[in-house]
Short mmCIF file of C-alpha atoms and ligand atoms in Angstrom, two decimals:
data_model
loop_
_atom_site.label_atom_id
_atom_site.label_comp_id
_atom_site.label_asym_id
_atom_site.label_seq_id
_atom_site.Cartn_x
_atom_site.Cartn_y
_atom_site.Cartn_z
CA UNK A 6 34.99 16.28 21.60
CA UNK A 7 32.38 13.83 22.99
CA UNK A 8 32.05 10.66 21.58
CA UNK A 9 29.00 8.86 20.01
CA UNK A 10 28.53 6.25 23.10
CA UNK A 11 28.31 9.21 25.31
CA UNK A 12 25.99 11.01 23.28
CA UNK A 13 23.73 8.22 22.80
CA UNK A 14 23.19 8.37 26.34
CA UNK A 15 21.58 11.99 25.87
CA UNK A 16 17.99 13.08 25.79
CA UNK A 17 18.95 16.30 23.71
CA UNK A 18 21.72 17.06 21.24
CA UNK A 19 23.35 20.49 20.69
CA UNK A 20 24.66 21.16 17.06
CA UNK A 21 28.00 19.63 17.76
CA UNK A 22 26.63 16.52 18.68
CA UNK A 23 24.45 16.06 15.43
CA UNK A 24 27.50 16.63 13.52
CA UNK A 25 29.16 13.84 15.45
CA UNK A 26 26.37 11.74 14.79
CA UNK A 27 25.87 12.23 11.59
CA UNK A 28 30.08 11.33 10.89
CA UNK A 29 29.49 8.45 12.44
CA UNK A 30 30.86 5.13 10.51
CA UNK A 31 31.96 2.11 11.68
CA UNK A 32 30.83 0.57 15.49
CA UNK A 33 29.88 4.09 15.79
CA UNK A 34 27.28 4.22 13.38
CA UNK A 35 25.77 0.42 13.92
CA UNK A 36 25.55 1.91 17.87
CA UNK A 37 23.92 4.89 16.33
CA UNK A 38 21.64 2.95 14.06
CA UNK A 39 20.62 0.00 16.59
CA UNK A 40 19.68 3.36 19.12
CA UNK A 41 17.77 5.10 16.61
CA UNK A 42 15.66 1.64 16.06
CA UNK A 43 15.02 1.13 19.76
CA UNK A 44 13.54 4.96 20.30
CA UNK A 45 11.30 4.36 17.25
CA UNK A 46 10.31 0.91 18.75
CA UNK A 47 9.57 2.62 21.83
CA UNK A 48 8.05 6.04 20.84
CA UNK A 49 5.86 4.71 17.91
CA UNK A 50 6.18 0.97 17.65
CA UNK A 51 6.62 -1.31 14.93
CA UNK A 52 3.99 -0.31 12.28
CA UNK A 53 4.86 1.25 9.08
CA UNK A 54 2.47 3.32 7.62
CA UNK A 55 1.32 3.19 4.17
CA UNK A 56 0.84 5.85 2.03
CA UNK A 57 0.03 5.71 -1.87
CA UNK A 58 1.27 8.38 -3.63
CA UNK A 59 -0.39 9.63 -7.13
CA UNK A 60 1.54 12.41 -9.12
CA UNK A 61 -1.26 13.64 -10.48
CA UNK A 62 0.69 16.16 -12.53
CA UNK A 63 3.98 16.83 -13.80
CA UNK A 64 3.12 20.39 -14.90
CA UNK A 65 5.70 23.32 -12.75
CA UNK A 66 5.52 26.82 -12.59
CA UNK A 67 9.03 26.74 -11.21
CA UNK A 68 12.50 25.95 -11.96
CA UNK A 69 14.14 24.32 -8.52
CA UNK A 70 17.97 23.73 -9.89
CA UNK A 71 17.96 20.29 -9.11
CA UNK A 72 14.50 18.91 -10.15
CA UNK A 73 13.90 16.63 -13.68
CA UNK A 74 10.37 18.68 -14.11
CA UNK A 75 11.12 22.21 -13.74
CA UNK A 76 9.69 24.32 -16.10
CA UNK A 77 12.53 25.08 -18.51
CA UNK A 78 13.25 21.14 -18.91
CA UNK A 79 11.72 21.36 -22.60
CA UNK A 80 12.29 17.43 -22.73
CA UNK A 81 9.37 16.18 -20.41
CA UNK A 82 6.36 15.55 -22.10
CA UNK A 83 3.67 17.31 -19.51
CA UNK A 84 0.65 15.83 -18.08
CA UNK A 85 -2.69 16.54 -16.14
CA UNK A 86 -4.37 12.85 -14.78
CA UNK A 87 -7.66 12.92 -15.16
CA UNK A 88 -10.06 12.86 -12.02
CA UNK A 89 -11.24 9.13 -12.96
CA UNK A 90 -7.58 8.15 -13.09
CA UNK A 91 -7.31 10.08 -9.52
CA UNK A 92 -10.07 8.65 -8.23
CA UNK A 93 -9.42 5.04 -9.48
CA UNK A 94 -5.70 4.92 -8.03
CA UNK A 95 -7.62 6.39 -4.70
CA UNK A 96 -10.05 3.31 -4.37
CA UNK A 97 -7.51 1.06 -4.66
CA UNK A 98 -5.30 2.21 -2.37
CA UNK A 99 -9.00 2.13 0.13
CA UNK A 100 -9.75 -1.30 -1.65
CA UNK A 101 -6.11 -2.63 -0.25
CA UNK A 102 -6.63 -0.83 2.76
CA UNK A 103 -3.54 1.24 2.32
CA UNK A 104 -5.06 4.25 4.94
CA UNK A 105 -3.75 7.11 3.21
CA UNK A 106 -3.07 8.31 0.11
CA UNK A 107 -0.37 11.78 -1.03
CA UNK A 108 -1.51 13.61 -3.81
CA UNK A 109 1.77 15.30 -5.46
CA UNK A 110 2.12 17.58 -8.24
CA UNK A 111 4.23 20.51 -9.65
CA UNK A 112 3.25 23.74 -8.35
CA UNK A 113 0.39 25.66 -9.72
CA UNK A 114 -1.48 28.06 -8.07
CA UNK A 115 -4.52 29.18 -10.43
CA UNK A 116 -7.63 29.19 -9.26
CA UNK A 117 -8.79 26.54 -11.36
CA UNK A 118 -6.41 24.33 -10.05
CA UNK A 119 -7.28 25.52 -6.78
CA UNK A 120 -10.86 24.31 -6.87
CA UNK A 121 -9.97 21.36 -8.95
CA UNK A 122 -7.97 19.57 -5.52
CA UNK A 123 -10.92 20.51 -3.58
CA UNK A 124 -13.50 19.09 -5.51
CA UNK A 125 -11.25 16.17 -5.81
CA UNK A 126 -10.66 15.88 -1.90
CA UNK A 127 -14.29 15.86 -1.43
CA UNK A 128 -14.79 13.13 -3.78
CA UNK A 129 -11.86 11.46 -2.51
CA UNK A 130 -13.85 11.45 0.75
CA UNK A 131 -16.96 10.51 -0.47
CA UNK A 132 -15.75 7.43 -2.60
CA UNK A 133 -14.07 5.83 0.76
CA UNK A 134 -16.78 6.88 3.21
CA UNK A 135 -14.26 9.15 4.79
CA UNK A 136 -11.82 6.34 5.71
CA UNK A 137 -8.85 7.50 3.38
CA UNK A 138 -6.47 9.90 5.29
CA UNK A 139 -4.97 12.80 2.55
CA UNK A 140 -2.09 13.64 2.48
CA UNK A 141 -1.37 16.56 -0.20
CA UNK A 142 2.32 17.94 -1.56
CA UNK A 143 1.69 20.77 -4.12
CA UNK A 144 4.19 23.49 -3.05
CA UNK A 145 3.42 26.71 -1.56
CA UNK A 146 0.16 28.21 -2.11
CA UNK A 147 -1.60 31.07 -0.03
CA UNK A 148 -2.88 30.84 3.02
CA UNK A 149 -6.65 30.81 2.14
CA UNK A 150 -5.68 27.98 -0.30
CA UNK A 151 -4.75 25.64 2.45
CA UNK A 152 -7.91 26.32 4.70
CA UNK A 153 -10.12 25.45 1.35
CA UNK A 154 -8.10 22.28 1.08
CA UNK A 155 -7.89 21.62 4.48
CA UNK A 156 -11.68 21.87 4.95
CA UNK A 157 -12.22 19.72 2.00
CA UNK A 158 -10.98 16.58 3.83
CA UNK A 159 -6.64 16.97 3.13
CA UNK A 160 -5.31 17.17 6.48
CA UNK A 161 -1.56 16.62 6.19
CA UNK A 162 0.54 18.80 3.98
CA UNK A 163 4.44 17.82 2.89
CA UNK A 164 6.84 21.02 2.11
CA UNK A 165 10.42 20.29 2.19
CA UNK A 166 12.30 23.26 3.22
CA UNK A 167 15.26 21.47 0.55
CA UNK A 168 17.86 23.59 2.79
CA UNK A 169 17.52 25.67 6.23
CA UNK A 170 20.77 27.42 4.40
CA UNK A 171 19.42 30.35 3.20
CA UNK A 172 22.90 30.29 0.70
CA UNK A 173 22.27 26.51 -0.32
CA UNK A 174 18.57 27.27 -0.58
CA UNK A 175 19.44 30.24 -3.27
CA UNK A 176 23.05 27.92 -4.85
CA UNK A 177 20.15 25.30 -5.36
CA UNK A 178 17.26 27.52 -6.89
CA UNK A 179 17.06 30.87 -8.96
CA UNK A 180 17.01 34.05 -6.74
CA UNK A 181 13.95 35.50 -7.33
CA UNK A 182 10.55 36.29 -6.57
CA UNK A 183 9.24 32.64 -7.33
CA UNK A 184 11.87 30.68 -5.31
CA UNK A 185 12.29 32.98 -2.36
CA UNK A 186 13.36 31.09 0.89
CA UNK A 187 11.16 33.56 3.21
CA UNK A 188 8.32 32.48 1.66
CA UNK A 189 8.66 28.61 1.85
CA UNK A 190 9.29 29.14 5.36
CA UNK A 191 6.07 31.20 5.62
CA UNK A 192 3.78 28.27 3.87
CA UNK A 193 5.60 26.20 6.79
CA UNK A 194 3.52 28.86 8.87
CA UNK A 195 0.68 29.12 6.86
CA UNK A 196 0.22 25.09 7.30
CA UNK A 197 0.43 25.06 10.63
CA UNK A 198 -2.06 28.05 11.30
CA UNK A 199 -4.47 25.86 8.85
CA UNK A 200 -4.41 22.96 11.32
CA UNK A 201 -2.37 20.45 9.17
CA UNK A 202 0.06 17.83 10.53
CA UNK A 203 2.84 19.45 8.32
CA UNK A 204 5.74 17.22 7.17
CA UNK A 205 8.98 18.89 6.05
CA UNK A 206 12.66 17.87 4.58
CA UNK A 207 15.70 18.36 2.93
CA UNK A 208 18.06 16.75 0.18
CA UNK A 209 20.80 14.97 1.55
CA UNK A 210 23.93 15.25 -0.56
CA UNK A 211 23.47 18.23 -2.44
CA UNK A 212 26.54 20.46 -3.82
CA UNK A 213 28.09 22.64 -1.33
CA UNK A 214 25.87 21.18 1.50
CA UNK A 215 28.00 20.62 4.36
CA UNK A 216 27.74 18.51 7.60
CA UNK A 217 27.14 21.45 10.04
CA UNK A 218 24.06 22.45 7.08
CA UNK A 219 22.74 19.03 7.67
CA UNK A 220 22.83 19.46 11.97
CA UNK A 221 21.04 23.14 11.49
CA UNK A 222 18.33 21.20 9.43
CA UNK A 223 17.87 19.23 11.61
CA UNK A 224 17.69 21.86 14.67
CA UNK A 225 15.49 23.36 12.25
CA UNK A 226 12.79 20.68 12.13
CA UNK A 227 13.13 20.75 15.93
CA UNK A 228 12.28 24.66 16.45
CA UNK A 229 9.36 24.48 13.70
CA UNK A 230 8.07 21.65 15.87
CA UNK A 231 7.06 19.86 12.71
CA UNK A 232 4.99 16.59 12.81
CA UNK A 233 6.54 14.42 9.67
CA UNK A 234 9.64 14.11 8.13
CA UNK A 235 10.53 12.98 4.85
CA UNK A 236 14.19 13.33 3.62
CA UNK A 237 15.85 11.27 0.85
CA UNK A 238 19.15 11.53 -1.34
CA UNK A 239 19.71 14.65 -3.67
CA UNK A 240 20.18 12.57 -6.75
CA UNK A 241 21.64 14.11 -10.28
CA UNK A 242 19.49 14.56 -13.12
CA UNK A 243 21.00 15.68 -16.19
CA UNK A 244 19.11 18.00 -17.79
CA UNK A 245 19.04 20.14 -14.88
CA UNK A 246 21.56 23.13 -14.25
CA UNK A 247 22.48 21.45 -10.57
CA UNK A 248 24.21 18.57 -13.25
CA UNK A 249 27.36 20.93 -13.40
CA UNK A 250 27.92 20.72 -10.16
CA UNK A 251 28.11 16.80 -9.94
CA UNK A 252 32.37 16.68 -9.86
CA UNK A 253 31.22 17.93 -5.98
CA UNK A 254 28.86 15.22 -5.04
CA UNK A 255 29.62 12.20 -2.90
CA UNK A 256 29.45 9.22 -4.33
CA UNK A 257 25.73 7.44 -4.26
CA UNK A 258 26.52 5.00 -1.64
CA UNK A 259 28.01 8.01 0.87
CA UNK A 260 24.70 9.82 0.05
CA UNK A 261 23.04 6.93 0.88
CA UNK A 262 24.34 6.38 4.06
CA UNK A 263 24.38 9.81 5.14
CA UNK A 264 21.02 9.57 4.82
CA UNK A 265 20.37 6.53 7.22
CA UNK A 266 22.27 8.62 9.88
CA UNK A 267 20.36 11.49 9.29
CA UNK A 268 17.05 9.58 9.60
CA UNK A 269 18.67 8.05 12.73
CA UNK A 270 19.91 11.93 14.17
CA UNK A 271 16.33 12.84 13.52
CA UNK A 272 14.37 10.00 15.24
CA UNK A 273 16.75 10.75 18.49
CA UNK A 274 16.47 14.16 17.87
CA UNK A 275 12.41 14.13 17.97
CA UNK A 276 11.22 10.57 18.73
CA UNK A 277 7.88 10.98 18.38
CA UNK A 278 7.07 12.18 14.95
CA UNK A 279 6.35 10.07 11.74
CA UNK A 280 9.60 10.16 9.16
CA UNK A 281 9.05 8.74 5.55
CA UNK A 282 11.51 6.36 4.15
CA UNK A 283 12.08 8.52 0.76
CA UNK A 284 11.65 6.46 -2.12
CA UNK A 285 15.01 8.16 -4.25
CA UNK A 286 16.49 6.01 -1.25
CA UNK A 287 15.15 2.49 -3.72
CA UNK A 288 16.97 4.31 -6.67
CA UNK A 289 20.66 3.75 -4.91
CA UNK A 290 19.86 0.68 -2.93
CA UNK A 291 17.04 -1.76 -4.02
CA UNK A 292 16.34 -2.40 -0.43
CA UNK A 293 17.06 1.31 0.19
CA UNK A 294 13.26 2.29 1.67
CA UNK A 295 13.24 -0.96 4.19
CA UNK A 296 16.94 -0.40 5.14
CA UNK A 297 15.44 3.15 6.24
CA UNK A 298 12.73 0.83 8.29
CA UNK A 299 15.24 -0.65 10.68
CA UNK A 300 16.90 2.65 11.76
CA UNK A 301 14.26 4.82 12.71
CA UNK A 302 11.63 5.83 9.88
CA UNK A 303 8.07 4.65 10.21
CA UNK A 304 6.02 5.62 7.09
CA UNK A 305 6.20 4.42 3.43
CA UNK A 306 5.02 5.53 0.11
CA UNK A 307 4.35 2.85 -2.51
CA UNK A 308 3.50 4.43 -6.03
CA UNK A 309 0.17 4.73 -7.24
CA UNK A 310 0.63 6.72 -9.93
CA UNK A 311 -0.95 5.39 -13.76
CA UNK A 312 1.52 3.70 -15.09
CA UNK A 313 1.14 5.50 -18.49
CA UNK A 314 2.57 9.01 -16.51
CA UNK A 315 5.37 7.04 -14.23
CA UNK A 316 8.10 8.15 -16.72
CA UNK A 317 7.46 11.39 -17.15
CA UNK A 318 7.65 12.22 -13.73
CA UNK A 319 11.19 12.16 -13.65
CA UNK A 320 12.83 14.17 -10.32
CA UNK A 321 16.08 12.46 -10.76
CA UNK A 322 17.48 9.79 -12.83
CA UNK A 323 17.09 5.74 -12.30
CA UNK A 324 13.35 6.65 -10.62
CA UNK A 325 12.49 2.80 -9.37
CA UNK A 326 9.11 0.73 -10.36
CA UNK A 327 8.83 2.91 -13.33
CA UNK A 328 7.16 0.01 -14.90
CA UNK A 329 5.77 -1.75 -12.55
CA UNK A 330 1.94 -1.63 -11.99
CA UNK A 331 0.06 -0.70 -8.41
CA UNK A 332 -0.95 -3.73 -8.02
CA UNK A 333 2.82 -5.60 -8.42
CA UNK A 334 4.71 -3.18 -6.73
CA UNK A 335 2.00 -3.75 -3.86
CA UNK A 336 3.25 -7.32 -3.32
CA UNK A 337 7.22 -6.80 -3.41
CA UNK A 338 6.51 -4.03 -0.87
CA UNK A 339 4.87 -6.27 1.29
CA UNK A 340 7.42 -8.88 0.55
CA UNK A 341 9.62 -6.29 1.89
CA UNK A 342 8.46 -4.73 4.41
CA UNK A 343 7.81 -8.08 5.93
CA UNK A 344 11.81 -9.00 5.28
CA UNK A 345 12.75 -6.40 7.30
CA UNK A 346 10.62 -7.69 10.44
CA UNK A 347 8.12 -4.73 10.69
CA UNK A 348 4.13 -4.95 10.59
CA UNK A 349 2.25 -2.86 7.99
CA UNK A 350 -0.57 -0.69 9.91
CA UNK A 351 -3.37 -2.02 7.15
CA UNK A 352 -6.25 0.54 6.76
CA UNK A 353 -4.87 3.13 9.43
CA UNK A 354 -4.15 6.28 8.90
CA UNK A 355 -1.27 5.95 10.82
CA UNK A 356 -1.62 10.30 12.29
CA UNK A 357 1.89 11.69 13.62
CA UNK A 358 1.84 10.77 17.76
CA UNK A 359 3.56 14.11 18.28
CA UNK A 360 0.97 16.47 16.30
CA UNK A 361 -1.67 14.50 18.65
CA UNK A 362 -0.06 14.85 21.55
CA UNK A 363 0.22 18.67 20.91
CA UNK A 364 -3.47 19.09 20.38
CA UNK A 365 -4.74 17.10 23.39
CA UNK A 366 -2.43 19.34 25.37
CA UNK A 367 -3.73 22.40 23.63
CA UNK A 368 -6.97 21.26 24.54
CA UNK A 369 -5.83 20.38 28.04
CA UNK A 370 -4.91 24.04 28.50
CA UNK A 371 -8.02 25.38 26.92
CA UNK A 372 -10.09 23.87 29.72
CA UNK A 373 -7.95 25.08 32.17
CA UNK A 374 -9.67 28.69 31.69
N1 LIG B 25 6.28 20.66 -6.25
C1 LIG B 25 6.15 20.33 -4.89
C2 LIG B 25 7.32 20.83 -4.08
O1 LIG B 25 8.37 21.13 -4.65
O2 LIG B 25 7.17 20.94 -2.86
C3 LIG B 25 6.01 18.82 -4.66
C4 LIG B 25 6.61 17.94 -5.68
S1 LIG B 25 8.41 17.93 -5.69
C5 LIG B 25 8.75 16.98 -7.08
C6 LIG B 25 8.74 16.81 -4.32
C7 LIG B 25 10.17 16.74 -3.85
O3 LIG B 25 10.99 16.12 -4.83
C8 LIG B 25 10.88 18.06 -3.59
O4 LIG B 25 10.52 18.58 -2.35
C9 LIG B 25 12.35 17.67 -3.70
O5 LIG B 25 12.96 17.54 -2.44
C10 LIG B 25 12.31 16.29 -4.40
N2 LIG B 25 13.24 16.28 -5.54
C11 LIG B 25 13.16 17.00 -6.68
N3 LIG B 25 14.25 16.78 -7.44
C12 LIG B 25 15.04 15.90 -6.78
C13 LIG B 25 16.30 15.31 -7.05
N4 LIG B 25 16.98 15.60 -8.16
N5 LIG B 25 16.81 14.44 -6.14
C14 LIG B 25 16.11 14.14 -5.02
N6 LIG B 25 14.92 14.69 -4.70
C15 LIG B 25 14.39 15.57 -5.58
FE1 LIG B 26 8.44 22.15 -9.35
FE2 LIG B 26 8.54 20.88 -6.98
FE3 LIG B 26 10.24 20.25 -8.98
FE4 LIG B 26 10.52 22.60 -7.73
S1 LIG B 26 10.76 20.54 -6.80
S2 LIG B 26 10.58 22.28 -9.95
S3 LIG B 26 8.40 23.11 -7.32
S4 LIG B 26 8.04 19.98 -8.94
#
């Protein structure tokens, strides 16, 4: 078996070598780390990216194993925001020159909701004379629904896979016609044929995941030549059915730090993209999300949502800055972010370098007949 000096000396990584990597403790994993922190340095610099993220709505038409607001969880109280609420959280993130903002939900499909995003992305557009980048996560939809969305001014989309397993995929979600794995990977297509820069992920820790699951997620991101990345801890919740399975789990701090080498795998694996540091990363580690910083992620998140909705927009259990306000949670991030020696990207929107490379080359070849 190779070891992890050698393969940091790579340009490309076969499945065995992801697995080594992502063992890797010790001197092996500070080597591992340190590498992963010099490619990002190189590939995409030092800027972190902000992103405010609004969870507009809490209300699910399905019932994901693992997730605090499935359907069935008759104990959260459901919300819609209201557009003003939208809209306010939206000029303040332009007001504080955040760049970009994610607007996350549950997944609905009707075709009110449908028009109700678009109308909102236009005024989203309008209200920051077209300087706010969108980002929008709100589960698979058809194909005609992202071209409205993406023509109305959204123009990156986030979809986490959850597994490439197609077992794990169905051990963490009902088998049937509303969870079905073919289609999530479909909406991966659908995304991409709509022009987004699409972002995908997985849990990291879940039951019965397994190391060599974790190295063909990866490989997976790789052959979907995806643009963003945003992976984060599977973390318990307990009135979900995944809760049985918790006498499986690693502990939080092995989840944790499973993660960091995954993040690290990742930015080796395909330096140029933008990866999120996850924000269930905060709820094991206070300095979880800058920790993520230093070893190879390049985007952040800070919440945006009213504070009035915060707690009932509970994935997981011990969510962080469920009381704080946008405004204070603003200033520890920068705090933070600062701390950890990297340079916020104020008021740009920050684009994946990969997704732009790949259209200027498209273009490239266009003109070449
Ligand atoms: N409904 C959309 C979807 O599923 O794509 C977007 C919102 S969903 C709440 C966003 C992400 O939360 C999911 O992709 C999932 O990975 C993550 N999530 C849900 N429950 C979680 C848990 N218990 N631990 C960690 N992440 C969780
Ligand atoms: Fe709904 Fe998304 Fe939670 Fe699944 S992960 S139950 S789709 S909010």
């Amino acid at each position: 078996m190779k070891n992890i000096p050698d393969i940091l000396k790579q340009e490309s990584f076969n499945r065995d070598d992801l697995i080594t990597l992502l063992r890797a403790n010790g001197e092996d994993r500070t080597a591992l780390l340190k590498r992963a922190q010099e490619v990002k340095l190189r590939e995409v610099g030092n800027k972190v990216y902000l992103r405010g993220l609004i969870e507009f709505s809490n209300i699910c038409s399905k019932d994901c194993l693992y997730c605090g607001i499935r359907k069935s969880n008759g104990k959260v109280v459901r919300y819609k925001a209201r557009d003003e609420e939208i809209l306010d959280a939206c000029r303040f993130a332009w007001e504080n020159r955040f760049g970009s903002v994610v607007l996350q939900s549950g997944e609905v499909s009707s075709s009110s909701f449908v028009k109700r995003i678009e109308g909102l992305l236009k005024k989203i557009k309008q209200l920051s004379n077209n300087d706010l980048g969108i980002t929008l996560s709100c589960g698979e939809q058809k194909l005609d629904t992202y071209r409205r969305w993406f023509e109305s001014g959204a123009h990156r989309y986030l979809l986490r896979i959850e597994s490439s397993n197609r077992d794990l995929y169905y051990k963490i979600h009902p088998q049937n016609e509303t969870h079905s794995f073919e289609r999530r990977i479909e909406s991966l297509h659908f995304l991409k044929e709509a022009g987004y820069q699409v972002g995908t992920g997985v849990m990291i820790g879940l039951p019965f995941q397994t190391y060599g699951d974790l190295a063909d997620d990866l490989l997976f991101f790789k052959k979907l030549d995806i643009d963003m990345c945003g992976m984060g801890p599977y973390l318990e919740h307990e009135d979900t059915p995944l809760y049985e399975h918790r006498h499986l789990l690693m502990n939080k701090q092995e989840r944790f730090d499973l993660t960091l080498n995954m993040i690290a795998a990742l930015r080796l694996l395909m330096p140029d993209i933008n990866i999120a540091a996850a924000t269930a990363l905060q709820a094991i580690d206070p300095a979880g999300r800058e920790k993520a910083l230093a070893v190879g992620a390049n985007v952040m998140m800070p919440n945006l949502t009213p504070c009035e909705y915060r707690g009932e927009y509970k994935l997981y259990e011990n969510k962080p800055c469920l009381d704080e306000d946008a405004g204070l949670c603003r200033n520890c991030l920068e705090a933070r972010i600062e701390l950890a020696g990297a340079e916020i990207g104020y008021g740009e929107w920050g684009d994946s370098l990969h997704f732009n490379e790949k259209k200027t080359k498209a273009n490239t070849d266009s003109n070449l007949f």
